[in-house]
C-alpha positions in Angstrom: 60.6 10.9 95.9 61.8 14.2 98.1 59.8 17.1 97.4 62.7 18.4 95.3 62.9 16.2 92.9 60.6 16.4 89.6 57.6 14.1 89.3 57.7 12.4 86.1 54.9 12.4 83.7 53.4 8.7 83.4 51.8 9.8 80.2 54.8 10.7 78.4 56.6 7.4 79.6 54.0 5.4 78.8 53.4 6.8 75.4 56.9 7.4 74.0 59.0 6.0 76.4 60.8 9.2 77.4 60.8 10.1 81.3 60.3 14.0 81.0 58.7 16.3 84.3 55.3 16.4 84.9 54.5 20.2 83.3 51.7 20.5 86.5 49.2 23.7 85.8 50.5 24.0 82.2 49.2 20.7 81.2 45.6 20.2 79.8 45.0 17.0 82.1 46.1 19.0 85.4 43.2 19.5 88.1 44.3 22.8 90.1 44.2 22.2 93.2 42.1 24.5 95.7 41.9 25.2 99.4 41.5 21.8 100.6 43.4 19.5 98.0 46.3 19.8 95.9 46.6 20.3 92.2 46.9 17.0 90.3 46.8 15.1 87.1 43.4 13.8 86.1 44.8 10.7 84.5 46.4 9.5 88.1 43.4 10.8 89.9 40.9 8.5 87.7 43.7 6.0 87.4 43.8 5.3 83.8 45.6 2.2 82.6 48.3 3.8 80.5 49.4 0.3 79.9 46.4 -0.6 77.2 47.8 -0.7 73.7 47.2 2.6 71.9 45.9 4.5 75.0 49.0 6.5 75.9 49.5 7.5 72.5 46.0 8.9 72.1 45.8 10.5 75.1 49.5 12.1 74.5 47.5 13.3 71.1 44.5 14.7 72.8 46.8 16.7 75.1 48.3 18.5 72.4 45.1 19.2 70.6 43.8 20.9 73.6 46.9 22.5 74.8 47.1 23.9 70.9 43.5 25.2 71.2 44.1 27.0 74.4 47.2 28.4 73.1 45.5 29.8 70.2 42.5 31.1 72.4 44.9 33.2 74.2 46.9 34.5 71.1 43.5 35.5 69.5 42.3 37.2 72.6 45.4 38.8 73.0 45.0 40.0 69.4 41.0 41.2 69.5 42.4 43.3 72.8 45.4 44.7 70.4 43.3 45.4 67.8 40.7 47.2 70.0 43.0 49.3 72.0 44.6 50.1 68.3 40.9 51.1 67.0 40.7 53.4 70.0 43.8 55.0 69.7 43.3 56.2 66.2 
C-alpha cells in the first residue's frame, strides 16, 4: 500500500463486511501520535482478535456510543457557552 491509498477500517470490515476508510482521529478507538510515534488504532496496536464471534459487532456498538457521547458533550458545551454569552450580552 502506498501513502496515498486510504487505510481500511478492520473493525468495520470484520463486523459488517464492508470496506470503509479508517476515520483516523475521528474514531473513538484512535490514539493520537506524538513527537516520536504516529497516531494509530488502539485495536490494531493491541492486536485485538476481531475474528472472535460477536466481538467486532460489540466493539462497533461501543465505538458508536463513545462517539455519540463525545458529540453530545461538544454540543452541550457549545450550548452552555452560547447561553453564557447571551446572558452577558442581555
